[in-house]
Coordinates of C-alpha atoms in Angstrom, one line a residue:
M64 CA 40.6 22.4 -33.9
H65 CA 41.9 22.5 -30.3
D66 CA 44.7 24.9 -31.5
V67 CA 42.1 27.2 -33.0
V68 CA 40.0 27.3 -29.9
A69 CA 43.1 27.8 -27.7
T70 CA 44.2 30.7 -29.9
L71 CA 40.8 32.3 -30.0
S72 CA 40.6 32.1 -26.2
A73 CA 43.8 34.0 -26.0
V74 CA 42.7 36.9 -28.3
L75 CA 39.1 37.2 -27.4
P76 CA 37.2 38.0 -24.1
A77 CA 36.1 34.9 -22.4
A78 CA 32.4 36.0 -22.7
S79 CA 32.8 36.1 -26.5
L80 CA 33.8 32.4 -27.0
V81 CA 31.4 29.5 -26.7
T82 CA 32.7 25.9 -26.7
E83 CA 30.3 23.9 -24.6
P84 CA 28.7 21.1 -26.8
A85 CA 25.1 21.9 -25.7
E86 CA 25.6 25.6 -26.6
L87 CA 27.4 24.7 -29.9
E88 CA 24.3 22.6 -30.9
R89 CA 22.2 25.8 -30.7
Y90 CA 24.3 27.3 -33.5
R91 CA 24.4 24.2 -35.7
H92 CA 21.9 25.4 -38.2
D93 CA 19.4 28.2 -39.1
D94 CA 15.7 27.6 -39.6
A95 CA 16.5 25.3 -42.6
E96 CA 16.6 22.1 -40.6
W97 CA 16.3 20.1 -43.9
A98 CA 19.7 21.2 -45.0
D99 CA 23.0 19.5 -44.0
S100 CA 24.7 20.8 -40.9
A101 CA 27.5 19.9 -38.5
L102 CA 28.7 20.9 -35.1
P103 CA 31.0 23.9 -35.1
A104 CA 34.3 23.8 -33.2
A105 CA 33.5 27.1 -31.6
V106 CA 31.1 30.0 -31.7
V107 CA 32.3 33.6 -31.4
L108 CA 29.7 36.0 -30.0
A109 CA 31.3 39.1 -31.5
A110 CA 30.8 42.5 -29.8
S111 CA 32.8 44.6 -32.3
A112 CA 34.3 44.6 -35.8
E113 CA 37.7 44.1 -34.2
E114 CA 36.6 40.9 -32.6
V115 CA 35.2 39.6 -35.9
A116 CA 38.5 40.6 -37.6
A117 CA 40.6 38.9 -34.9
T118 CA 38.5 35.7 -35.3
V119 CA 38.9 35.6 -39.0
R120 CA 42.6 36.2 -38.8
V121 CA 43.0 33.2 -36.5
A122 CA 40.9 31.1 -38.8
A123 CA 42.7 32.2 -41.9
E124 CA 46.1 31.4 -40.5
R125 CA 44.9 27.8 -39.9
G126 CA 42.6 27.4 -43.0
V127 CA 39.6 26.9 -40.7
P128 CA 36.1 27.6 -42.2
V129 CA 34.2 30.6 -40.8
V130 CA 30.4 30.7 -41.0
P131 CA 28.7 34.1 -40.3
R132 CA 25.4 34.1 -38.5
G133 CA 22.7 36.7 -37.6
A134 CA 19.6 35.6 -35.8
G135 CA 19.5 32.2 -37.5
T136 CA 16.1 32.9 -39.1
G137 CA 17.3 31.9 -42.6
L138 CA 15.4 29.4 -44.6
S139 CA 18.0 28.0 -47.0
G140 CA 20.8 26.8 -44.8
G141 CA 23.0 29.8 -45.4
A142 CA 24.1 30.0 -41.8
N143 CA 24.4 26.2 -41.3
A144 CA 27.7 25.2 -39.7
V145 CA 30.1 22.9 -41.4
A146 CA 32.3 20.4 -39.5
G147 CA 35.0 22.0 -37.4
C148 CA 34.1 25.6 -38.4
V149 CA 34.0 28.7 -36.3
V150 CA 30.6 30.3 -36.3
V151 CA 30.8 34.1 -36.0
S152 CA 27.5 35.4 -34.5
L153 CA 26.7 39.1 -34.9
E154 CA 23.7 39.0 -32.6
R155 CA 25.4 41.1 -29.9
M156 CA 26.2 44.0 -32.3
T157 CA 22.9 45.9 -31.9
A158 CA 23.8 49.6 -31.9
V159 CA 22.1 52.2 -34.1
R160 CA 25.2 54.4 -34.4
E161 CA 23.8 57.3 -36.3
V162 CA 20.6 58.7 -37.8
N163 CA 21.1 61.5 -40.2
V164 CA 17.8 63.2 -40.7
E165 CA 18.9 65.7 -43.4
E166 CA 20.6 63.1 -45.6
R167 CA 18.1 60.4 -44.7
Y168 CA 20.4 57.6 -43.7
A169 CA 21.2 55.5 -40.7
V170 CA 24.4 53.5 -39.7
V171 CA 23.5 50.3 -37.8
E172 CA 25.4 47.3 -36.6
A173 CA 24.7 44.0 -38.2
G174 CA 22.8 42.5 -35.3
V175 CA 20.1 45.2 -35.2
I176 CA 16.6 43.6 -35.6
N177 CA 14.7 44.9 -38.6
D178 CA 11.7 46.0 -36.6
D179 CA 13.9 47.7 -34.0
L180 CA 15.5 49.8 -36.7
R181 CA 12.1 50.8 -38.2
R182 CA 10.8 51.9 -34.7
H183 CA 14.1 53.8 -34.0
V184 CA 14.0 55.8 -37.2
A185 CA 10.3 56.4 -37.0
A186 CA 11.0 58.7 -34.0
Y187 CA 12.9 60.9 -36.5
G188 CA 10.0 60.9 -39.0
L189 CA 11.8 58.4 -41.2
W190 CA 11.0 55.0 -42.6
Y191 CA 13.1 51.9 -43.5
P192 CA 10.9 50.1 -46.1
P193 CA 12.3 46.5 -46.5
D194 CA 9.9 44.4 -44.3
P195 CA 10.5 40.6 -44.5
A196 CA 7.9 38.5 -42.8
S197 CA 10.6 37.8 -40.2
Q198 CA 11.1 41.5 -39.5
A199 CA 10.4 41.0 -35.8
I200 CA 13.3 38.6 -35.4
S201 CA 15.6 38.9 -38.3
T202 CA 18.7 41.1 -38.3
I203 CA 19.8 43.8 -40.8
G204 CA 23.0 41.9 -41.4
G205 CA 21.1 38.8 -42.3
N206 CA 18.8 40.8 -44.5
V207 CA 21.8 42.2 -46.3
A208 CA 23.4 38.7 -46.6
T209 CA 20.3 37.3 -48.5
N210 CA 19.1 40.6 -50.0
A211 CA 15.8 40.1 -48.2
G212 CA 12.5 41.3 -49.7
G213 CA 9.2 41.7 -47.9
I214 CA 5.6 42.5 -48.2
C215 CA 6.1 46.1 -49.4
C216 CA 9.0 45.3 -51.8
V217 CA 6.6 45.1 -54.8
K218 CA 6.5 48.9 -54.8
Y219 CA 9.4 50.0 -52.6
G220 CA 12.2 47.5 -53.5
V221 CA 14.3 45.0 -51.6
T222 CA 17.3 45.4 -49.2
R223 CA 19.8 46.1 -51.9
D224 CA 17.8 49.2 -52.9
Y225 CA 18.5 50.7 -49.4
V226 CA 22.1 49.8 -48.7
L227 CA 24.4 52.8 -49.3
G228 CA 27.5 51.3 -47.7
M229 CA 28.9 48.9 -45.1
T230 CA 31.9 47.8 -43.1
V231 CA 33.0 44.3 -44.0
V232 CA 35.6 42.0 -42.6
L233 CA 37.4 40.2 -45.4
A234 CA 38.8 36.7 -45.6
D235 CA 42.3 37.7 -44.3
G236 CA 40.8 39.6 -41.4
S237 CA 41.3 43.1 -42.9
I238 CA 38.4 45.6 -42.5
A239 CA 37.0 47.4 -45.5
R240 CA 34.7 50.4 -45.6
L241 CA 32.5 50.3 -48.7
G242 CA 30.0 52.6 -50.3
R243 CA 29.0 56.2 -49.5
T244 CA 26.6 58.4 -47.6
T245 CA 25.8 60.7 -50.5
A246 CA 22.6 60.4 -52.6
K247 CA 24.8 59.5 -55.7
G248 CA 28.2 58.0 -56.3
V249 CA 29.8 55.8 -58.9
T250 CA 33.5 55.7 -57.9
G251 CA 34.9 52.3 -58.7
Y252 CA 33.1 49.0 -58.9
D253 CA 29.9 48.7 -56.9
L254 CA 31.4 46.4 -54.3
T255 CA 28.6 47.3 -51.8
A256 CA 26.0 45.8 -54.2
L257 CA 28.3 42.8 -54.7
M258 CA 28.3 42.0 -51.0
V259 CA 24.5 42.3 -50.7
G260 CA 23.1 38.9 -51.3
S261 CA 26.5 37.1 -51.2
E262 CA 25.4 35.1 -48.1
G263 CA 28.6 35.7 -46.2
T264 CA 30.8 34.0 -48.8
L265 CA 32.8 37.2 -49.7
G266 CA 33.1 38.9 -46.4
I267 CA 31.3 39.4 -43.0
V268 CA 29.2 42.5 -42.8
V269 CA 29.6 44.2 -39.4
D270 CA 27.7 47.4 -40.0
V271 CA 25.4 48.9 -42.7
T272 CA 24.6 52.4 -43.9
V273 CA 20.9 52.2 -45.0
K274 CA 18.9 54.8 -47.0
L275 CA 15.7 56.0 -45.4
R276 CA 12.5 57.6 -46.6
P277 CA 10.2 60.1 -45.0
I278 CA 7.5 58.3 -43.0
G279 CA 4.8 60.7 -44.2
G280 CA 3.2 61.2 -47.6
R281 CA 1.4 57.8 -47.6
E282 CA -2.2 56.9 -46.8
E283 CA -2.6 53.1 -46.5
R284 CA -5.7 51.6 -47.9
A285 CA -6.2 47.8 -47.7
V286 CA -8.3 45.7 -50.1
I287 CA -8.9 42.0 -49.3
G288 CA -10.8 39.4 -51.2
Y289 CA -11.6 35.7 -50.7
F290 CA -11.5 33.3 -53.7
R291 CA -12.8 29.8 -54.4
S292 CA -9.5 28.7 -55.9
L293 CA -5.9 29.5 -56.0
T294 CA -6.0 29.9 -59.8
D295 CA -8.8 32.5 -59.5
A296 CA -6.6 34.4 -57.0
G297 CA -3.7 34.1 -59.4
R298 CA -5.8 35.5 -62.2
A299 CA -6.7 38.5 -60.0
V300 CA -2.9 39.1 -59.4
A301 CA -2.3 39.0 -63.2
A302 CA -5.2 41.4 -63.8
V303 CA -3.8 43.9 -61.3
S304 CA -0.4 43.8 -63.0
A305 CA -1.9 44.0 -66.5
A306 CA -3.9 47.1 -65.4
G307 CA -0.6 48.8 -64.6
I308 CA -1.3 49.1 -60.9
V309 CA 1.7 49.0 -58.6
P310 CA 0.2 48.3 -55.1
S311 CA 2.3 48.8 -52.0
A312 CA 1.6 45.2 -51.1
L313 CA -0.2 42.3 -52.8
E314 CA -0.1 39.1 -50.8
L315 CA -1.6 35.7 -51.3
I316 CA -2.6 33.1 -48.7
D317 CA -4.1 29.7 -49.6
R318 CA -6.8 27.7 -47.9
M319 CA -4.3 25.6 -45.8
C320 CA -2.6 28.7 -44.4
L321 CA -5.9 30.5 -43.9
H322 CA -7.6 27.7 -41.9
T323 CA -4.5 26.9 -39.9
V324 CA -4.1 30.6 -38.8
A325 CA -7.9 30.9 -38.2
E326 CA -7.9 27.7 -36.0
W327 CA -4.8 29.0 -34.1
Q328 CA -6.3 32.5 -33.5
G329 CA -9.9 31.5 -33.2
W330 CA -11.1 33.5 -36.3
Q331 CA -14.2 32.8 -38.3
L332 CA -13.7 32.6 -42.1
P333 CA -16.3 33.1 -44.9
E334 CA -17.7 30.0 -46.7
H335 CA -15.6 28.8 -49.7
A336 CA -12.5 30.7 -48.4
N337 CA -9.9 28.8 -50.4
A338 CA -7.6 31.7 -51.1
L339 CA -7.1 35.2 -49.8
L340 CA -5.6 38.2 -51.5
L341 CA -4.5 41.2 -49.4
A342 CA -3.6 44.3 -51.3
S343 CA -2.7 47.8 -50.2
V344 CA -2.3 51.1 -52.0
D345 CA -0.7 54.1 -50.3
E346 CA -1.3 57.0 -52.7
V347 CA -2.8 60.0 -50.9
G348 CA -6.2 61.6 -51.3
A349 CA -8.6 60.9 -54.2
S350 CA -6.0 59.0 -56.3
G351 CA -5.5 56.5 -53.5
E352 CA -9.3 56.0 -53.1
E353 CA -9.7 55.6 -56.9
L354 CA -6.8 53.1 -57.0
A355 CA -8.2 51.0 -54.1
G356 CA -11.6 51.0 -55.9
R357 CA -10.0 49.6 -59.1
V358 CA -8.2 46.9 -57.2
A359 CA -11.5 45.9 -55.6
E360 CA -13.2 45.8 -59.0
L361 CA -10.5 43.5 -60.4
F362 CA -10.8 41.2 -57.4
L363 CA -14.5 40.9 -58.0
A364 CA -14.1 40.4 -61.8
A365 CA -11.7 37.5 -61.1
G366 CA -14.2 35.7 -58.9
G367 CA -13.4 37.3 -55.5
A368 CA -16.0 37.4 -52.8
N369 CA -16.4 39.1 -49.4
V370 CA -14.2 41.9 -50.8
E371 CA -13.5 44.4 -48.0
R372 CA -11.7 47.7 -47.8
A373 CA -10.1 49.4 -44.9
T374 CA -8.3 52.8 -44.2
D375 CA -7.8 52.8 -40.5
P376 CA -4.2 51.9 -39.7
E377 CA -5.1 49.4 -37.0
E378 CA -7.6 47.7 -39.3
V379 CA -5.1 47.5 -42.1
A380 CA -2.6 45.9 -39.8
R381 CA -5.2 43.4 -38.6
L382 CA -6.1 42.4 -42.1
F383 CA -2.4 41.7 -42.9
L384 CA -1.8 39.8 -39.6
A385 CA -2.9 36.6 -41.3
R386 CA 0.0 36.9 -43.7
R387 CA 2.6 37.3 -41.0
L388 CA 1.2 34.5 -38.9
A389 CA 1.0 32.0 -41.8
Y390 CA 4.5 30.5 -41.4
P391 CA 4.5 30.1 -37.6
S392 CA 1.0 28.6 -37.7
L393 CA 2.2 25.9 -40.2
E394 CA 5.3 25.2 -38.1
R395 CA 2.9 23.9 -35.4
L396 CA 1.9 21.1 -37.8
G397 CA 5.4 19.7 -38.3
P398 CA 8.7 20.6 -40.1
V399 CA 8.2 23.0 -43.0
L400 CA 10.4 22.9 -46.1
T401 CA 10.0 26.4 -47.5
E402 CA 10.3 27.2 -51.2
D403 CA 11.1 30.6 -52.6
V404 CA 10.6 30.8 -56.3
C405 CA 9.9 33.8 -58.4
V406 CA 8.1 33.8 -61.7
P407 CA 6.9 36.5 -64.1
R408 CA 3.7 38.0 -62.7
S409 CA 1.7 36.8 -65.7
A410 CA 2.8 33.2 -64.9
V411 CA 1.5 33.3 -61.3
P412 CA -1.8 31.5 -62.1
E413 CA 0.0 28.7 -64.0
M414 CA 2.7 28.3 -61.3
L415 CA 0.0 28.0 -58.6
A416 CA -1.8 25.3 -60.7
R417 CA 1.5 23.4 -61.1
I418 CA 2.2 23.5 -57.4
E419 CA -1.3 22.0 -56.7
R420 CA -0.6 19.2 -59.2
I421 CA 2.8 18.5 -57.7
A422 CA 1.3 18.3 -54.3
A423 CA -1.3 15.8 -55.5
D424 CA 1.2 13.7 -57.5
A425 CA 3.8 13.6 -54.7
D426 CA 1.1 12.9 -52.0
V427 CA 2.4 15.8 -49.8
V428 CA 0.8 18.7 -48.1
I429 CA 1.8 22.0 -49.7
A430 CA 0.5 25.3 -48.4
N431 CA 1.0 28.6 -50.3
I432 CA 1.8 32.1 -49.3
A433 CA 3.2 34.6 -51.7
H434 CA 4.4 38.1 -52.4
A435 CA 2.1 37.7 -55.4
G436 CA 2.5 41.3 -56.6
D437 CA 6.1 40.5 -57.8
G438 CA 5.6 36.8 -58.6
N439 CA 7.6 35.6 -55.5
L440 CA 5.9 32.4 -54.3
H441 CA 6.5 30.6 -51.1
P442 CA 5.1 27.0 -51.3
L443 CA 5.4 25.5 -47.8
I444 CA 5.9 21.7 -47.9
I445 CA 4.9 20.0 -44.6
A446 CA 6.1 16.5 -43.5
P447 CA 4.9 15.0 -40.2
E448 CA 7.7 14.7 -37.6
G449 CA 9.4 11.3 -37.9
D450 CA 7.8 10.3 -41.2
D451 CA 10.9 9.7 -43.3
A452 CA 8.9 8.6 -46.4
A453 CA 6.9 11.9 -46.4
K454 CA 10.2 13.8 -46.0
E455 CA 11.6 12.2 -49.1
R456 CA 8.4 12.9 -51.0
A457 CA 8.6 16.5 -49.8
K458 CA 12.2 16.9 -51.1
A459 CA 11.1 15.5 -54.5
A460 CA 8.3 18.0 -54.6
F461 CA 10.7 20.8 -53.7
D462 CA 12.9 19.9 -56.7
L463 CA 9.9 19.7 -59.1
I464 CA 8.7 23.1 -58.0
V465 CA 12.1 24.6 -58.8
E466 CA 12.1 22.9 -62.2
S467 CA 8.6 24.2 -63.0
C468 CA 9.6 27.7 -61.9
R469 CA 12.5 27.7 -64.4
E470 CA 10.3 26.3 -67.2
L471 CA 8.0 29.4 -66.7
G472 CA 11.0 31.8 -67.0
G473 CA 11.5 32.2 -63.3
T474 CA 14.4 32.2 -60.8
V475 CA 15.0 29.6 -58.1
T476 CA 15.2 32.1 -55.3
G477 CA 13.6 35.5 -54.9
E478 CA 14.7 36.5 -51.5
H479 CA 15.8 33.7 -49.2
G480 CA 19.1 33.0 -50.9
V481 CA 20.6 29.9 -52.4
G482 CA 22.2 28.7 -49.2
L483 CA 22.5 24.9 -49.3
L484 CA 18.9 24.0 -50.4
K485 CA 19.0 25.7 -53.8
L486 CA 22.5 24.7 -55.0
H487 CA 21.0 22.2 -57.5
G488 CA 18.5 24.7 -58.8
A489 CA 21.2 27.4 -59.1
A490 CA 23.4 25.0 -61.0
A491 CA 20.6 24.6 -63.6
E492 CA 19.9 28.3 -63.7
L493 CA 23.4 29.7 -64.0
S494 CA 25.3 29.1 -67.2
P495 CA 28.9 27.6 -67.0
V496 CA 30.3 31.0 -67.9
V497 CA 28.4 32.7 -65.1
L498 CA 29.4 30.0 -62.6
R499 CA 33.1 30.6 -63.6
M500 CA 32.6 34.3 -62.9
H501 CA 31.2 33.5 -59.5
A502 CA 34.2 31.3 -58.8
A503 CA 36.6 33.9 -59.9
V504 CA 35.1 36.6 -57.7
K505 CA 35.1 34.1 -54.7
H506 CA 38.7 33.2 -55.3
A507 CA 39.8 36.8 -55.6
L508 CA 38.3 37.8 -52.3
D509 CA 38.6 34.5 -50.4
P510 CA 41.5 32.5 -52.0
Q511 CA 41.4 29.8 -49.2
G512 CA 37.7 29.4 -49.5
I513 CA 37.1 29.7 -45.8
L514 CA 34.1 32.1 -45.7
N515 CA 30.9 30.1 -45.6
P516 CA 32.2 27.4 -47.9
G517 CA 29.8 25.5 -50.1
K518 CA 27.0 28.1 -49.9
A519 CA 25.4 30.6 -52.3
F520 CA 26.5 29.2 -55.7
P521 CA 27.5 25.7 -56.9
A522 CA 31.1 25.1 -57.8
P523 CA 31.8 24.9 -61.5
T524 CA 32.2 21.4 -62.9
A525 CA 35.3 20.3 -64.8
S526 CA 33.2 20.6 -68.0
S527 CA 32.4 24.2 -67.2

């Protein structure tokens, strides 16, 4: 490891290399504290694609693992360091290089914060739709690595739907430009889409060309409703889907989250507020008004109370603030083990009921938030600091939730990625043939296995 650090110090600017133990500790893991991690040998704060490439070349020559990292906001351990690795942080690469108004795309470096991109392109009358709850702190590179979703993805799609191309540093330190800037293009394999969601195991994304939409042509209308139970709220979600309505957002917050946010913010809640659904529709004119009315009717029919509607942009943002504050409010209670399962929309009520039973049987506190409109649920399992027994029960509940999700025809991760925490679930979900395909792609692009080793997919077994 000393040899690697010495060589890196010779090829990189001094300001780009971090080796002090206290600083290395800061880059040990992402927000998935529950997943395994180790101290890296060094951290490279890359300022350019060339610095990333130089780092990877040094590591490749010595067979040293390289772990890419954005803002460290991941929730599955995808950016957790492995022993003796070099962590390559893209946090300094924050330039928006180009905004093309006519063709509606932008070229941005990997360290650009999601919200900063949205604000930047808004000045040109354009909109970047993917909006993960961490949009104020997560980077575009990290969003690409996990194929992040968000609140409006039920209607507008996830990160992959907006990535036209990218520049990626490969495992031998070479630099590849993938994709296009045209509206259409099918030349060769879709290597751009392959990189999206690959969690840094196939290459390190250093810049991204993202597709943009016009910011106009939408009129946001919010509909919220409180419910006496999670299952009632789940039935309302299923009813909206069955009615053929595609809202621009449909979010669920349970009693635990609601009351934690309300206590933190000093809000007053209605009586019997055990679940909250927040919907929005953005069709213009009379059609939007009619659609919002239908959503409100479906909420009422499923047992919703205190159903409210709003059209003022500031009021809409205020209503959705509870959803964005849910996770940080729960973190104040103790370490949070965050689930990320996705089930068919019709199975949302049953999945919520199963989560409640699992919480009771395991004697753990599980709060629920969800992108309910597309069946992407985020049970949040809380264990008090220092309570090892509660932590073990939380891990057992985590595995049971994954198992229940698969029984209902779901997938073990909707947007956070497999990372380290979902390897067991991914092994159960992916067939031996598919696992061999993953391994073949990995070996073709990273024959030494140095890029983010042990993440994203489980290694095939001998029997596979």
